[in-house]
XYZ file of C-alpha atoms in Angstrom:
245
model
C 70.846 111.309 98.691
C 72.104 108.198 97.012
C 70.897 104.672 98.609
C 73.716 102.824 100.049
C 72.291 99.422 99.195
C 72.596 100.247 95.485
C 75.326 102.540 95.002
C 78.145 101.160 97.224
C 81.031 99.537 95.214
C 81.244 96.230 97.158
C 79.616 93.200 95.813
C 79.320 89.402 97.207
C 78.287 86.334 95.926
C 76.115 83.972 97.768
C 78.877 82.298 99.649
C 80.575 85.656 100.584
C 83.383 85.763 98.240
C 84.152 88.749 96.565
C 82.315 89.030 93.331
C 84.123 89.747 89.801
C 82.848 92.643 88.002
C 82.763 92.746 84.088
C 86.336 93.448 83.624
C 87.108 90.129 85.854
C 88.940 92.423 88.503
C 88.103 91.320 92.138
C 88.340 93.650 95.132
C 91.772 91.832 96.356
C 93.111 92.633 92.659
C 92.423 96.311 93.127
C 93.711 96.450 96.495
C 97.093 94.887 95.122
C 96.996 97.791 92.555
C 96.363 100.417 95.170
C 98.942 102.880 96.337
C 97.300 105.901 97.468
C 94.688 105.747 100.609
C 92.973 108.781 101.798
C 91.357 109.351 105.489
C 88.831 112.195 105.490
C 85.996 113.394 107.536
C 82.883 114.472 106.188
C 84.072 117.926 105.358
C 80.794 119.470 107.201
C 82.845 122.697 107.774
C 83.887 123.097 104.226
C 80.462 121.850 102.970
C 82.167 120.400 99.564
C 81.969 116.654 100.070
C 80.740 115.537 96.771
C 83.308 118.007 94.863
C 86.315 117.023 97.191
C 85.675 113.206 96.499
C 85.537 113.631 92.904
C 88.904 115.690 92.862
C 90.881 113.271 94.803
C 89.418 109.988 93.281
C 89.872 111.497 89.607
C 93.417 112.851 90.850
C 94.532 109.028 91.952
C 93.373 108.041 95.435
C 92.566 104.574 95.168
C 90.814 104.046 98.520
C 88.805 106.625 100.775
C 87.942 106.181 104.295
C 85.409 108.193 106.421
C 87.185 108.888 109.577
C 84.884 111.094 111.610
C 84.807 109.979 115.269
C 81.805 110.548 117.388
C 79.396 110.206 114.593
C 76.059 108.474 115.259
C 75.563 105.527 112.756
C 72.788 106.817 111.004
C 74.573 110.134 110.125
C 77.573 108.274 109.198
C 75.616 106.001 106.641
C 74.232 109.599 105.216
C 77.660 110.403 104.519
C 78.782 107.006 103.467
C 76.217 107.138 100.631
C 77.943 110.109 99.130
C 81.309 108.237 99.433
C 79.960 105.171 97.915
C 78.516 107.072 94.746
C 81.650 108.651 94.246
C 83.577 105.634 94.597
C 81.299 103.605 92.273
C 81.730 106.158 89.593
C 85.311 106.361 89.833
C 85.771 102.657 90.498
C 87.517 103.301 93.595
C 87.425 101.321 97.006
C 85.165 102.552 99.882
C 86.473 101.999 103.193
C 84.715 102.262 106.716
C 86.653 102.912 110.049
C 86.314 100.681 113.192
C 82.654 99.440 112.837
C 81.631 96.294 111.091
C 77.857 96.792 111.189
C 78.438 100.090 109.601
C 80.612 98.735 107.051
C 77.916 95.924 106.410
C 74.969 98.366 106.152
C 76.889 100.635 103.807
C 78.051 97.742 101.896
C 81.661 99.026 101.874
C 84.403 97.318 100.182
C 86.877 97.664 103.137
C 86.703 97.589 106.914
C 89.738 98.905 108.723
C 90.352 97.889 112.342
C 92.675 99.263 114.845
C 94.273 97.277 117.492
C 91.558 98.073 120.066
C 88.803 97.481 117.882
C 86.546 94.154 117.053
C 88.772 91.153 116.500
C 88.871 90.106 112.732
C 87.324 86.762 113.264
C 84.417 88.566 114.761
C 84.274 91.183 111.972
C 84.549 88.486 109.378
C 81.495 86.560 110.990
C 79.733 90.016 110.547
C 81.065 90.651 106.844
C 81.629 87.371 105.429
C 84.966 86.833 103.179
C 84.007 89.226 100.456
C 84.902 92.432 102.221
C 88.645 93.580 102.495
C 89.733 93.899 106.212
C 92.633 96.001 107.167
C 94.697 96.406 110.549
C 96.567 99.206 111.940
C 100.114 98.474 113.637
C 102.181 100.623 115.630
C 104.994 98.156 116.819
C 107.142 95.357 114.976
C 105.426 92.640 116.773
C 102.063 93.988 115.325
C 103.099 94.398 111.861
C 104.499 90.896 111.683
C 101.365 89.790 113.082
C 99.371 91.490 110.604
C 101.489 90.180 107.942
C 100.524 86.559 108.783
C 97.156 86.855 110.504
C 94.458 84.828 108.770
C 91.516 87.171 107.714
C 93.477 90.137 107.084
C 93.986 91.721 103.629
C 96.399 94.516 104.123
C 97.945 96.548 107.177
C 99.070 100.086 108.002
C 102.255 100.995 109.631
C 103.127 103.912 111.629
C 102.729 106.828 112.247
C 105.778 107.755 110.527
C 105.575 111.384 112.252
C 103.359 112.508 115.094
C 99.735 113.455 113.713
C 97.059 115.332 115.234
C 94.749 112.855 113.941
C 96.182 110.683 116.856
C 96.864 112.838 119.602
C 99.183 111.522 122.307
C 100.253 108.176 120.187
C 104.047 108.101 120.013
C 105.369 107.743 116.439
C 107.583 104.530 115.785
C 109.013 106.618 112.767
C 110.400 105.292 109.839
C 112.302 102.585 111.496
C 108.991 100.661 111.668
C 108.328 101.343 107.851
C 112.046 99.837 107.539
C 111.065 96.771 109.462
C 107.926 96.351 107.483
C 109.678 96.462 104.459
C 112.257 94.050 105.746
C 109.546 91.255 106.069
C 109.187 91.010 102.344
C 105.351 90.081 102.960
C 103.312 89.635 100.018
C 100.254 91.234 101.708
C 99.826 94.751 100.696
C 100.743 97.574 103.458
C 100.920 101.085 103.749
C 102.908 103.481 105.454
C 100.852 106.035 107.763
C 101.352 109.114 109.864
C 102.001 112.723 108.761
C 103.138 111.766 105.230
C 103.099 114.852 102.930
C 104.798 115.635 99.530
C 107.475 116.990 101.187
C 108.696 113.884 103.036
C 107.220 111.375 100.656
C 110.653 110.493 99.168
C 111.788 109.778 102.858
C 108.896 107.168 103.110
C 109.878 105.476 99.869
C 113.408 105.276 100.750
C 112.366 103.463 103.771
C 110.872 100.705 101.669
C 107.048 101.925 101.459
C 105.535 101.671 98.092
C 101.956 102.674 99.547
C 100.771 105.582 101.878
C 97.817 106.662 103.688
C 97.639 110.476 103.518
C 95.128 112.646 105.432
C 96.020 116.461 105.748
C 98.330 116.342 102.718
C 94.769 116.187 100.649
C 92.063 117.457 103.019
C 94.160 120.802 103.674
C 95.497 121.052 100.215
C 94.874 124.171 98.137
C 94.145 121.817 95.158
C 93.320 118.454 96.456
C 92.942 116.836 93.144
C 96.327 118.063 91.964
C 97.987 117.148 95.207
C 96.433 113.394 94.792
C 97.630 113.307 91.232
C 101.178 114.074 92.401
C 101.172 111.540 95.196
C 99.791 108.992 92.883
C 102.329 109.622 90.102
C 105.368 109.347 92.666
C 104.050 106.490 94.345
C 103.696 104.695 91.017
C 106.899 105.612 89.718
C 109.220 103.759 92.191
C 110.120 99.984 91.565
C 108.758 97.497 93.744
C 110.983 96.214 96.518
C 112.403 92.915 95.533
C 109.996 89.888 97.201
C 107.332 92.189 98.042
C 103.890 92.318 96.213
C 103.689 94.416 93.055
């Protein structure tokens, strides 16, 4: 099992700012270029986590997050070591959901926080400035706040459609995506919730240029090919004027 202390992609300088790799590209540069974000469990049922990660990261996933609710921290760190190794080999970003302590221990590139999770300043106190922090938003007021809040690097807006990963949560739909696109923010943002290859064009037409997916890849017959199609379609559409590229 790889050691998270040596294989994770994130590296920070002594003052907590994002380190620059040999290519001169920072984590925030890589976030700005990202288009496809995958949330997946540890694939304990399938037993194919390393192979799955290699396929989707090679296919075009830019950020991958382990989302496996109820997992104890020690077990989560074991699985995150596999994620970290794959992300390091493919040059992609590793995200941790909810827990700043786990993100710190795993040396993750990204911490994603929901509306009810640790406040951003508290997360920054744990992680410093070098780790990217994202927020979930489900309403216009939340999207507007995330677009402006200090310490936030990106945000997700949705769900676009109801999804079993968030049972009982109303889906604000594509109207929220249109609202977020209308903010013309330079901060990267992703549409999320029930997105698949069949409805991706609707998401793009609403103004999104980045997407978070779950089942569209985790349940795909060929996850690598599905990731490649998502990535090609997301990168083929022009940027919305006034938004980040």
